Coordinates of C-alpha atoms in Angstrom, one line a residue:
Chain A
X1 CA -26.2 -2.6 -30.7
X2 CA -27.9 -5.4 -28.8
X3 CA -29.2 -4.3 -25.4
X4 CA -27.9 -6.1 -22.3
X5 CA -29.8 -9.3 -21.4
X6 CA -30.4 -7.5 -18.1
X7 CA -31.9 -10.2 -15.9
X8 CA -29.1 -12.8 -16.4
X9 CA -26.4 -10.1 -16.2
X10 CA -27.9 -8.5 -13.1
X11 CA -28.0 -11.9 -11.4
X12 CA -24.4 -12.6 -12.1
X13 CA -23.3 -9.1 -11.1
X14 CA -25.2 -9.5 -7.8
X15 CA -23.8 -13.0 -7.2
X16 CA -20.2 -11.8 -7.6
X17 CA -21.0 -8.8 -5.3
X18 CA -22.4 -11.2 -2.7
X19 CA -19.4 -13.6 -2.9
X20 CA -16.7 -11.0 -2.8
X21 CA -18.6 -9.1 0.0
X22 CA -18.6 -12.3 2.0
X23 CA -14.8 -12.9 1.5
X24 CA -14.1 -9.2 2.3
X25 CA -16.1 -9.6 5.5
X26 CA -14.1 -12.6 6.4
X27 CA -10.8 -10.9 5.6
X28 CA -11.9 -8.0 7.9
X29 CA -12.9 -10.2 10.9
X30 CA -11.8 -9.3 14.4
X31 CA -9.5 -12.2 14.6
X32 CA -5.8 -11.4 14.0
X33 CA -4.2 -13.6 11.4
X34 CA -0.7 -15.3 11.7
X35 CA 2.0 -12.7 12.4
X36 CA -0.5 -10.0 13.3
X37 CA -0.5 -8.8 16.9
X38 CA -4.0 -7.4 17.2
X39 CA -6.6 -5.6 15.1
X40 CA -7.5 -2.3 16.6
X41 CA -11.3 -2.0 16.8
X42 CA -11.7 1.6 15.5
X43 CA -9.3 1.1 12.6
X44 CA -11.0 -2.1 11.6
X45 CA -14.4 -0.4 11.8
X46 CA -13.1 2.4 9.5
X47 CA -11.8 -0.2 7.0
X48 CA -15.1 -2.0 7.0
X49 CA -16.9 1.3 6.5
X50 CA -14.7 1.9 3.5
X51 CA -15.0 -1.5 1.9
X52 CA -18.3 -3.1 3.0
X53 CA -20.6 -0.2 2.3
X54 CA -22.0 -1.7 -0.9
X55 CA -21.2 -0.6 -4.4
X56 CA -21.8 -2.6 -7.5
X57 CA -18.5 -4.5 -7.2
X58 CA -17.9 -4.1 -10.9
X59 CA -14.2 -4.8 -10.7
X60 CA -14.6 -8.0 -8.7
X61 CA -17.3 -9.1 -11.2
X62 CA -14.9 -8.6 -14.1
X63 CA -12.2 -10.6 -12.4
X64 CA -14.6 -13.4 -11.6
X65 CA -16.1 -13.6 -15.0
X66 CA -12.8 -13.3 -16.9
X67 CA -11.4 -16.1 -14.8
X68 CA -14.5 -18.2 -15.5
X69 CA -14.1 -17.6 -19.2
X70 CA -10.8 -19.4 -19.0
X71 CA -11.9 -22.1 -16.6
X72 CA -10.2 -20.7 -13.6
X73 CA -10.8 -21.8 -10.0
X74 CA -13.6 -19.6 -8.7
X75 CA -12.0 -19.4 -5.2
X76 CA -8.8 -18.1 -6.7
X77 CA -10.7 -15.5 -8.7
X78 CA -12.5 -14.3 -5.6
X79 CA -9.3 -13.7 -3.8
X80 CA -7.9 -11.7 -6.7
X81 CA -11.3 -9.9 -6.8
X82 CA -11.2 -9.1 -3.1
X83 CA -7.6 -7.8 -3.3
X84 CA -8.5 -5.5 -6.2
X85 CA -11.6 -4.2 -4.4
X86 CA -9.4 -3.4 -1.4
X87 CA -7.3 -1.2 -3.7
X88 CA -10.3 0.4 -5.3
X89 CA -11.9 1.2 -1.9
X90 CA -8.7 2.5 -0.4
X91 CA -8.4 4.9 -3.3
X92 CA -11.9 6.2 -2.7
X93 CA -11.3 6.7 1.0
X94 CA -8.1 8.7 0.3
X95 CA -9.8 10.5 -2.7
X96 CA -12.6 11.7 -0.4
X97 CA -10.2 13.3 2.1
X98 CA -10.5 17.1 2.6
X99 CA -7.0 17.6 1.1
X100 CA -8.2 15.7 -2.0
X101 CA -11.8 15.8 -3.4
X102 CA -13.2 16.8 0.0
X103 CA -16.4 14.7 -0.3
X104 CA -18.7 14.1 2.6
X105 CA -20.9 11.6 1.0
X106 CA -20.3 8.4 -1.0
X107 CA -23.2 6.1 -2.1
X108 CA -25.4 8.3 0.0
X109 CA -23.4 7.5 3.2
X110 CA -20.9 9.6 5.1
X111 CA -17.4 9.1 3.8
X112 CA -14.8 7.5 6.2
X113 CA -13.3 10.8 7.4
X114 CA -16.8 12.1 8.2
X115 CA -18.0 8.9 9.9
X116 CA -14.7 8.5 11.8
X117 CA -12.0 11.2 11.5
X118 CA -9.4 12.2 9.0
X119 CA -6.5 10.4 10.6
X120 CA -8.6 7.2 10.7
X121 CA -9.4 7.6 7.0
X122 CA -5.7 8.0 6.1
X123 CA -4.8 4.9 8.1
X124 CA -7.8 2.8 7.0
X125 CA -6.8 3.5 3.4
X126 CA -3.2 2.6 4.1
X127 CA -4.3 -0.6 5.8
X128 CA -6.7 -1.6 2.9
X129 CA -4.0 -1.1 0.4
X130 CA -1.6 -3.3 2.5
X131 CA -4.3 -5.9 2.9
X132 CA -4.7 -6.2 -0.9
X133 CA -1.1 -7.5 -1.1
X134 CA -1.6 -9.7 1.9
X135 CA -4.6 -11.3 0.2
X136 CA -2.8 -11.9 -3.1
X137 CA 0.2 -13.4 -1.4
X138 CA -1.8 -15.8 0.7
X139 CA -1.9 -19.5 0.0
X140 CA -5.7 -19.3 0.4
X141 CA -5.6 -18.0 -3.2
X142 CA -4.9 -21.6 -4.2
X143 CA -2.6 -20.4 -6.9
X144 CA 1.1 -21.3 -7.5
X145 CA 3.6 -18.9 -6.1
X146 CA 4.7 -17.8 -9.6
X147 CA 1.1 -16.8 -10.4
X148 CA 0.6 -15.0 -7.1
X149 CA 3.9 -13.1 -7.4
X150 CA 2.9 -12.1 -11.0
X151 CA -0.4 -10.8 -9.7
X152 CA 1.3 -8.8 -7.0
X153 CA 3.5 -7.2 -9.5
X154 CA 0.7 -6.4 -12.0
X155 CA -1.6 -5.0 -9.3
X156 CA 1.3 -2.9 -7.8
X157 CA 2.0 -1.4 -11.3
X158 CA -1.7 -0.8 -12.0
X159 CA -2.2 0.9 -8.6
X160 CA 1.1 2.8 -8.2
X161 CA 2.8 5.9 -9.7
X162 CA 2.6 4.6 -13.2
X163 CA -1.1 3.7 -12.8
X164 CA -4.0 4.7 -10.5
X165 CA -2.1 6.9 -8.0
X166 CA -0.2 8.6 -10.9
X167 CA -3.6 9.3 -12.5
X168 CA -4.9 10.9 -9.3
X169 CA -1.8 13.1 -9.3
X170 CA -2.4 14.1 -12.9
X171 CA -6.0 14.8 -12.0
X172 CA -4.9 17.2 -9.2
X173 CA -2.5 18.9 -11.5
X174 CA -5.3 19.4 -14.1
X175 CA -7.2 21.6 -11.6
X176 CA -4.6 24.3 -12.0
X177 CA -3.0 23.5 -15.3
X178 CA -5.6 22.3 -17.8
X179 CA -4.4 19.4 -19.9
X180 CA -4.8 19.0 -23.6
X181 CA -6.9 16.2 -24.9
X182 CA -4.1 13.7 -24.9
X183 CA -3.1 14.6 -21.4
X184 CA -6.7 14.2 -20.3
X185 CA -6.9 10.8 -21.9
X186 CA -3.7 9.7 -20.3
X187 CA -4.9 10.9 -16.9
X188 CA -8.2 8.9 -17.3
X189 CA -6.5 5.8 -18.6
X190 CA -4.4 5.8 -15.4
X191 CA -6.8 7.0 -12.8
X192 CA -9.8 4.9 -13.8
X193 CA -8.5 2.6 -16.5
X194 CA -5.6 0.9 -14.8
X195 CA -7.6 -1.0 -12.2
X196 CA -10.3 -2.0 -14.7
X197 CA -7.6 -3.3 -17.0
X198 CA -6.1 -5.2 -14.1
X199 CA -9.5 -6.7 -13.3
X200 CA -9.6 -8.4 -16.7
X201 CA -5.9 -9.1 -17.0
X202 CA -5.8 -10.4 -13.4
X203 CA -8.8 -12.7 -14.0
X204 CA -7.1 -14.2 -17.0
X205 CA -3.8 -14.6 -15.2
X206 CA -5.5 -16.2 -12.2
X207 CA -7.1 -18.7 -14.6
X208 CA -3.8 -19.6 -16.1
X209 CA -4.7 -18.2 -19.6
X210 CA -2.0 -18.1 -22.2
X211 CA -0.1 -15.0 -23.1
X212 CA -2.3 -14.1 -26.1
X213 CA -5.5 -14.4 -24.2
X214 CA -4.0 -12.3 -21.3
X215 CA -3.1 -9.6 -23.8
X216 CA -6.6 -9.8 -25.4
X217 CA -8.3 -9.4 -22.0
X218 CA -5.9 -6.7 -21.0
X219 CA -7.0 -4.8 -24.1
X220 CA -10.7 -5.6 -23.4
X221 CA -10.1 -4.1 -19.9
X222 CA -8.5 -1.0 -21.3
X223 CA -11.4 -0.4 -23.6
X224 CA -14.1 -0.9 -21.0
X225 CA -12.0 1.5 -18.8
X226 CA -12.4 4.1 -21.5
X227 CA -16.1 3.4 -21.8
X228 CA -16.5 3.6 -18.1
X229 CA -14.9 7.0 -17.9
X230 CA -16.8 8.3 -20.9
X231 CA -20.1 7.0 -19.5
X232 CA -19.2 8.7 -16.2
X233 CA -18.5 12.0 -17.9
X234 CA -21.7 11.8 -19.9
X235 CA -23.6 11.0 -16.8
X236 CA -22.1 14.0 -15.0
X237 CA -23.5 16.3 -17.7
X238 CA -27.0 15.1 -17.3
X239 CA -27.8 13.6 -13.8
X240 CA -28.5 15.0 -10.4
X241 CA -27.9 14.3 -6.7
X242 CA -30.8 11.9 -6.4
X243 CA -29.5 9.3 -8.9
X244 CA -25.8 9.5 -8.2
X245 CA -25.6 10.0 -4.4
X246 CA -22.8 12.5 -4.9
X247 CA -22.7 16.1 -5.9
X248 CA -23.4 15.8 -9.7
X249 CA -22.3 18.5 -12.1
X250 CA -19.3 19.1 -9.8
X251 CA -16.8 18.2 -12.5
X252 CA -18.6 20.3 -15.1
X253 CA -18.8 23.1 -12.5
X254 CA -15.1 23.1 -12.1
X255 CA -14.8 23.3 -15.9
X256 CA -13.0 19.9 -15.8
X257 CA -11.5 18.6 -19.1
X258 CA -13.2 15.5 -20.3
X259 CA -13.8 13.8 -23.7
X260 CA -17.3 15.5 -23.6
X261 CA -15.9 18.9 -23.0
X262 CA -13.4 18.5 -25.8
X263 CA -15.7 16.9 -28.4
X264 CA -19.3 17.5 -27.3
X265 CA -22.0 15.1 -26.2
X266 CA -23.0 13.7 -29.5
X267 CA -19.5 12.8 -30.5
X268 CA -19.0 11.3 -27.1
X269 CA -22.0 9.1 -27.4
X270 CA -20.8 7.9 -30.9
X271 CA -17.4 7.2 -29.4
X272 CA -18.9 5.3 -26.6
X273 CA -20.8 3.1 -29.0
X274 CA -17.6 2.3 -31.0
X275 CA -15.8 1.4 -27.8
X276 CA -18.6 -1.1 -26.9
X277 CA -18.4 -2.5 -30.4
X278 CA -14.6 -2.9 -30.1
X279 CA -15.0 -4.6 -26.7
X280 CA -17.5 -7.0 -28.0
X281 CA -15.4 -7.8 -31.1
X282 CA -12.5 -8.8 -28.8
X283 CA -14.8 -11.4 -27.2
X284 CA -16.0 -13.0 -30.5
X285 CA -13.5 -15.9 -30.4
X286 CA -15.1 -17.1 -27.2
X287 CA -18.6 -17.5 -28.8
X288 CA -21.4 -17.6 -26.3
X289 CA -19.0 -18.0 -23.3
X290 CA -18.0 -14.3 -23.9
X291 CA -21.6 -13.1 -23.7
X292 CA -21.6 -12.1 -20.1
X293 CA -18.5 -9.9 -20.5
X294 CA -20.1 -8.3 -23.6
X295 CA -23.1 -7.6 -21.4
X296 CA -20.7 -6.0 -18.9
X297 CA -19.4 -3.7 -21.6
X298 CA -22.9 -2.7 -22.6
X299 CA -23.9 -2.2 -19.0
X300 CA -21.0 0.1 -18.4
X301 CA -22.0 2.2 -21.5
X302 CA -25.7 2.2 -20.5
X303 CA -24.8 4.0 -17.3
X304 CA -24.5 7.1 -19.5
X305 CA -28.3 7.4 -19.8
Chain B
X1 CA 28.6 -4.2 28.3
X2 CA 31.2 -3.8 25.6
X3 CA 30.8 -0.5 23.7
X4 CA 30.2 -0.5 20.0
X5 CA 33.3 -0.9 17.8
X6 CA 32.2 2.4 16.3
X7 CA 34.5 2.8 13.3
X8 CA 33.8 -0.6 11.7
X9 CA 30.1 -0.4 12.5
X10 CA 29.7 3.2 11.3
X11 CA 31.4 2.2 8.0
X12 CA 29.1 -0.8 7.4
X13 CA 26.0 1.4 8.4
X14 CA 27.1 4.1 5.9
X15 CA 27.8 1.5 3.2
X16 CA 24.4 0.0 3.5
X17 CA 22.8 3.5 3.4
X18 CA 24.7 4.3 0.2
X19 CA 23.8 1.1 -1.5
X20 CA 20.1 1.2 -0.6
X21 CA 20.0 4.9 -1.5
X22 CA 21.4 4.1 -4.9
X23 CA 18.8 1.4 -5.5
X24 CA 16.0 3.7 -4.3
X25 CA 17.2 6.4 -6.6
X26 CA 17.1 3.9 -9.5
X27 CA 13.7 2.7 -8.5
X28 CA 12.5 6.3 -8.5
X29 CA 13.9 7.2 -11.9
X30 CA 11.9 9.1 -14.5
X31 CA 11.6 6.1 -16.7
X32 CA 8.3 4.2 -16.5
X33 CA 8.7 0.5 -15.9
X34 CA 6.9 -2.3 -17.8
X35 CA 3.1 -1.9 -17.5
X36 CA 3.5 1.7 -16.2
X37 CA 2.0 4.4 -18.4
X38 CA 4.0 7.4 -17.2
X39 CA 5.5 8.8 -14.0
X40 CA 4.0 12.2 -13.2
X41 CA 6.8 14.6 -12.4
X42 CA 5.5 16.3 -9.3
X43 CA 4.4 13.0 -7.6
X44 CA 7.7 11.5 -8.4
X45 CA 9.4 14.5 -6.9
X46 CA 7.3 14.2 -3.7
X47 CA 8.2 10.5 -3.5
X48 CA 11.9 11.3 -3.8
X49 CA 11.5 14.0 -1.2
X50 CA 10.0 11.4 1.2
X51 CA 12.5 8.6 0.6
X52 CA 15.8 10.1 -0.6
X53 CA 16.2 12.7 2.1
X54 CA 18.8 10.8 4.1
X55 CA 18.2 9.1 7.4
X56 CA 20.4 6.5 8.9
X57 CA 18.8 3.7 6.9
X58 CA 18.8 1.5 10.0
X59 CA 16.2 -0.9 8.7
X60 CA 18.0 -1.5 5.4
X61 CA 21.2 -2.0 7.3
X62 CA 19.5 -4.7 9.4
X63 CA 18.2 -6.5 6.4
X64 CA 21.5 -6.4 4.6
X65 CA 23.6 -7.6 7.6
X66 CA 21.1 -10.3 8.7
X67 CA 21.1 -11.6 5.1
X68 CA 24.9 -11.5 5.1
X69 CA 25.0 -13.5 8.3
X70 CA 23.3 -16.4 6.5
X71 CA 25.3 -16.0 3.3
X72 CA 22.5 -14.4 1.3
X73 CA 22.9 -12.7 -2.1
X74 CA 23.7 -9.1 -1.4
X75 CA 21.6 -7.9 -4.3
X76 CA 18.5 -9.8 -3.1
X77 CA 19.0 -8.3 0.4
X78 CA 19.2 -4.8 -1.1
X79 CA 15.9 -5.2 -2.8
X80 CA 14.2 -6.4 0.4
X81 CA 15.9 -3.5 2.2
X82 CA 14.7 -1.0 -0.4
X83 CA 11.1 -2.3 -0.2
X84 CA 11.2 -2.0 3.6
X85 CA 12.6 1.5 3.4
X86 CA 9.7 2.5 1.1
X87 CA 7.2 1.3 3.7
X88 CA 9.1 3.1 6.5
X89 CA 9.3 6.3 4.6
X90 CA 5.6 6.2 3.4
X91 CA 4.6 5.8 7.1
X92 CA 6.6 8.9 8.0
X93 CA 5.1 11.0 5.1
X94 CA 1.5 10.1 6.2
X95 CA 2.4 10.4 9.9
X96 CA 3.6 14.0 9.4
X97 CA 0.3 15.0 7.8
X98 CA -1.8 17.7 9.5
X99 CA -4.5 15.2 10.4
X100 CA -1.9 13.0 12.0
X101 CA 1.2 14.3 13.9
X102 CA 1.2 17.6 12.0
X103 CA 4.9 18.0 11.7
X104 CA 6.5 20.6 9.5
X105 CA 10.1 19.3 9.8
X106 CA 11.8 16.0 9.5
X107 CA 15.5 15.6 9.7
X108 CA 15.7 19.4 9.6
X109 CA 13.9 19.5 6.2
X110 CA 10.3 20.5 5.4
X111 CA 8.0 17.5 5.4
X112 CA 6.4 16.4 2.1
X113 CA 3.1 18.2 2.7
X114 CA 5.0 21.4 3.5
X115 CA 7.5 21.1 0.5
X116 CA 4.7 20.1 -1.8
X117 CA 1.0 20.0 -0.6
X118 CA -1.2 17.7 1.5
X119 CA -2.7 15.9 -1.5
X120 CA 0.7 15.2 -2.9
X121 CA 1.8 13.9 0.5
X122 CA -1.1 11.5 0.7
X123 CA -0.5 10.2 -2.9
X124 CA 3.3 10.0 -2.5
X125 CA 2.8 7.9 0.6
X126 CA 0.3 5.7 -1.2
X127 CA 2.7 5.3 -4.2
X128 CA 5.7 4.5 -1.9
X129 CA 3.7 1.8 -0.1
X130 CA 2.6 0.3 -3.5
X131 CA 6.2 0.5 -4.8
X132 CA 7.4 -1.6 -1.9
X133 CA 5.3 -4.6 -3.1
X134 CA 6.4 -3.9 -6.7
X135 CA 10.0 -4.2 -5.6
X136 CA 9.5 -7.4 -3.6
X137 CA 7.6 -9.0 -6.5
X138 CA 10.2 -8.1 -9.1
X139 CA 12.5 -10.7 -10.6
X140 CA 15.3 -8.3 -10.1
X141 CA 15.3 -9.6 -6.5
X142 CA 16.9 -12.7 -7.8
X143 CA 14.9 -14.8 -5.4
X144 CA 12.6 -17.8 -6.1
X145 CA 8.9 -16.9 -6.5
X146 CA 8.2 -18.8 -3.2
X147 CA 10.6 -16.7 -1.3
X148 CA 9.4 -13.4 -2.9
X149 CA 5.7 -14.3 -2.1
X150 CA 6.6 -15.2 1.5
X151 CA 8.3 -11.8 1.8
X152 CA 5.3 -10.0 0.4
X153 CA 3.1 -11.6 3.0
X154 CA 5.4 -11.0 5.9
X155 CA 5.9 -7.3 4.9
X156 CA 2.1 -6.9 4.4
X157 CA 1.4 -8.3 7.9
X158 CA 4.2 -6.3 9.5
X159 CA 2.9 -3.1 7.9
X160 CA -0.9 -3.5 8.0
X161 CA -3.7 -3.4 10.5
X162 CA -2.1 -6.1 12.7
X163 CA 1.3 -4.3 12.5
X164 CA 2.6 -0.8 11.9
X165 CA -0.6 0.9 10.8
X166 CA -2.5 -0.8 13.6
X167 CA 0.1 0.6 16.0
X168 CA -0.4 4.1 14.5
X169 CA -4.1 3.7 15.1
X170 CA -3.5 2.7 18.8
X171 CA -1.2 5.6 19.2
X172 CA -3.9 8.0 18.0
X173 CA -6.4 6.4 20.4
X174 CA -3.9 6.8 23.2
X175 CA -4.1 10.6 22.9
X176 CA -7.7 10.6 24.2
X177 CA -7.8 7.4 26.1
X178 CA -4.5 6.7 28.0
X179 CA -3.5 3.1 27.7
X180 CA -2.2 1.0 30.6
X181 CA 1.4 -0.3 30.5
X182 CA 0.5 -3.4 28.5
X183 CA -1.5 -1.4 26.0
X184 CA 1.4 1.0 25.6
X185 CA 3.8 -1.8 25.1
X186 CA 1.5 -3.4 22.5
X187 CA 1.2 -0.1 20.7
X188 CA 4.9 0.4 20.5
X189 CA 5.6 -3.2 19.5
X190 CA 3.3 -2.7 16.5
X191 CA 4.0 0.9 15.6
X192 CA 7.8 0.7 15.8
X193 CA 8.6 -2.9 16.4
X194 CA 6.9 -4.7 13.5
X195 CA 9.1 -3.2 10.8
X196 CA 12.3 -3.6 12.8
X197 CA 11.3 -7.2 13.3
X198 CA 10.6 -7.6 9.6
X199 CA 14.0 -6.2 8.8
X200 CA 15.8 -9.1 10.6
X201 CA 13.2 -11.7 9.7
X202 CA 13.2 -10.6 6.1
X203 CA 17.0 -10.6 5.8
X204 CA 17.0 -14.2 7.1
X205 CA 14.2 -15.3 4.7
X206 CA 15.9 -13.6 1.8
X207 CA 19.1 -15.6 2.6
X208 CA 17.2 -18.8 2.7
X209 CA 17.9 -19.4 6.4
X210 CA 16.2 -22.3 8.1
X211 CA 13.1 -22.0 10.2
X212 CA 14.9 -21.9 13.6
X213 CA 17.3 -19.2 12.4
X214 CA 14.4 -17.1 11.0
X215 CA 12.6 -17.4 14.4
X216 CA 15.8 -16.5 16.2
X217 CA 16.3 -13.4 14.0
X218 CA 12.6 -12.5 14.3
X219 CA 13.1 -12.5 18.1
X220 CA 16.3 -10.5 17.7
X221 CA 14.4 -7.9 15.7
X222 CA 11.6 -7.8 18.3
X223 CA 14.1 -7.1 21.0
X224 CA 15.9 -4.4 19.2
X225 CA 12.5 -2.9 18.3
X226 CA 11.8 -2.6 22.1
X227 CA 15.3 -1.2 22.6
X228 CA 14.8 1.3 19.8
X229 CA 11.6 2.6 21.2
X230 CA 13.0 2.8 24.8
X231 CA 16.1 4.7 23.6
X232 CA 13.7 7.1 21.7
X233 CA 11.6 7.6 24.8
X234 CA 14.7 8.3 26.9
X235 CA 16.1 10.6 24.3
X236 CA 12.9 12.5 24.3
X237 CA 13.2 13.2 28.0
X238 CA 16.7 14.7 27.7
X239 CA 17.4 16.1 24.3
X240 CA 16.5 19.3 22.4
X241 CA 15.7 20.6 18.9
X242 CA 19.3 21.0 17.9
X243 CA 20.2 17.3 18.2
X244 CA 17.0 15.7 17.0
X245 CA 15.8 18.0 14.2
X246 CA 12.3 17.8 15.5
X247 CA 10.3 19.3 18.4
X248 CA 11.8 17.3 21.3
X249 CA 9.9 17.0 24.6
X250 CA 6.7 16.9 22.5
X251 CA 5.7 13.5 23.6
X252 CA 6.4 14.3 27.3
X253 CA 4.6 17.6 26.8
X254 CA 1.5 15.7 25.7
X255 CA 1.9 13.5 28.8
X256 CA 2.3 10.5 26.5
X257 CA 2.5 7.1 28.1
X258 CA 5.9 5.5 27.6
X259 CA 8.0 2.9 29.5
X260 CA 9.8 5.8 31.0
X261 CA 6.6 7.5 32.3
X262 CA 5.4 4.3 33.8
X263 CA 8.7 3.1 35.4
X264 CA 11.0 6.1 35.6
X265 CA 14.3 6.9 33.9
X266 CA 16.6 4.7 36.0
X267 CA 14.5 1.6 35.6
X268 CA 14.2 2.3 31.9
X269 CA 18.0 2.5 31.5
X270 CA 18.4 -0.8 33.3
X271 CA 15.7 -2.4 31.1
X272 CA 17.5 -1.1 28.0
X273 CA 20.7 -2.7 29.2
X274 CA 19.0 -6.0 29.7
X275 CA 17.4 -5.8 26.2
X276 CA 20.8 -5.3 24.6
X277 CA 22.2 -8.2 26.6
X278 CA 19.3 -10.4 25.4
X279 CA 19.9 -9.4 21.8
X280 CA 23.6 -10.1 22.0
X281 CA 22.9 -13.5 23.6
X282 CA 20.7 -14.5 20.6
X283 CA 23.7 -13.9 18.4
X284 CA 26.2 -16.0 20.4
X285 CA 25.7 -19.1 18.2
X286 CA 27.1 -17.1 15.2
X287 CA 30.4 -16.3 17.0
X288 CA 32.3 -13.3 15.5
X289 CA 30.0 -13.3 12.4
X290 CA 27.3 -11.9 14.7
X291 CA 29.4 -9.1 15.9
X292 CA 28.1 -6.4 13.5
X293 CA 24.5 -7.1 14.6
X294 CA 25.5 -7.0 18.2
X295 CA 27.1 -3.6 17.5
X296 CA 23.8 -2.6 15.9
X297 CA 21.9 -3.5 19.1
X298 CA 24.4 -1.4 21.2
X299 CA 24.2 1.5 18.7
X300 CA 20.5 1.6 19.0
X301 CA 20.7 1.7 22.8
X302 CA 23.5 4.3 22.7
X303 CA 21.1 6.7 21.0
X304 CA 19.6 7.2 24.5
X305 CA 22.5 9.3 25.7

């Protein structure tokens, strides 16, 4: 497998992160928008803490680059990317709550309920999820109403009971009732996979790609979702607090079911390679225009080392 | 003030409750919808517990009757009503959490985190909020994409940081830092008022009402929002556990700032009468077609006795 052309890729990843960060900062300004009454200071601060604290912005990058592949308007793509990042960050804020994963640290910083309080973390998450749909519905997206409403629906399905939140529920259930391999795969496809899939699907939809291309990118997103989770599980086996900024080995400590626990590390690494190959094959029709997304697939897999 | 024609009104209120209950039941069926992977059983049960446990369905009724006033498609109105009820119910599920109001009972039944667990209550709330936008974006609404996307935006703004969730944050802040009367009014307008306003505004929008009529119904919704809160505050002064199904006198016990605490009970009752009169005056142009909504305004105020 070719290694990532790391300098060009790193540059584009950083650029997308900067751009979506700037838009998120603007969306979380003090100024109430039309039909809003006021923006309470502490809640706004908690939302900013949850969403502006860095992170690689991988999902926004995937939206932006998939949209670019189909010649989409970069501003439209950034709005879709910002909406998706709001959903991703809200899920982290709620996932870190004492009643859920009970994490005090994320990316080396105190989590929202530690930096603020539990009630603020619940509400900040709620407000971020709501903001995502506000952003997608806004004319500032510069997309026709039909496209915006389609994106609202796809994001809602990717994030809701049949997607990410459903996956979180299955993950909770797995703590007391260990799933079989198929159950574990389904849980991961929902919890982690659904939003990564939306990133690629949403980028294509925002760019007005045809049905076949949307389906192809949806499949691409699904595969890199699997690769992402597998890399995470492999990383969890080997890394420590210093490199991850969270309590590593925690999943393994809980005896959590993963592809690695079912099939062993060597098989997992082989499977990861085959996923990257499949992702790259899906991009072949696009020639060198698809190179940056192929790099993304390799980057995701490389996280396992 | 004319008293409510209680039999006709009660019948229409009950009919709207039945119809929206049936639609919500259907929306929360076991069957995954397009783009959903599966619907985890326990999460689905927690969502149903939060949304199908009865209640007067006042907000859905307001959507349905406002839409009817402008000749809207009843099926479209029911979808908007169901989406709004999902938002209302999610807010109750999260509001009842130990980190928030810490209530064990709602409508005489165990709250979601008691009947299930805290993590399930967080996720069920998240999934209900997400479902609301799924419902509004769906073609089953039988509304043009422009109307659906407009409704998504209005609901997001009514529910988010500048609306309901912002109001909940201000309410939390009020527990440690007592607001002045203007601050208390703003908090209530956001926490309780924003969704009631959306109910009337959204019903008008779904029926394709003109800009002036939408603004008029938005103002009507705002006023009945104030009346609703005032009636609630008056009720809290006088009633007991048996009639309310929750710990009454709790707000007063906390020395919570309300219109009643600032101005006294007699002034509050006079103000409530003037709000009902203003609401009814807004409906005058519609003649007897507006009667059912005028009954609704009186019904809301009558709750104070």
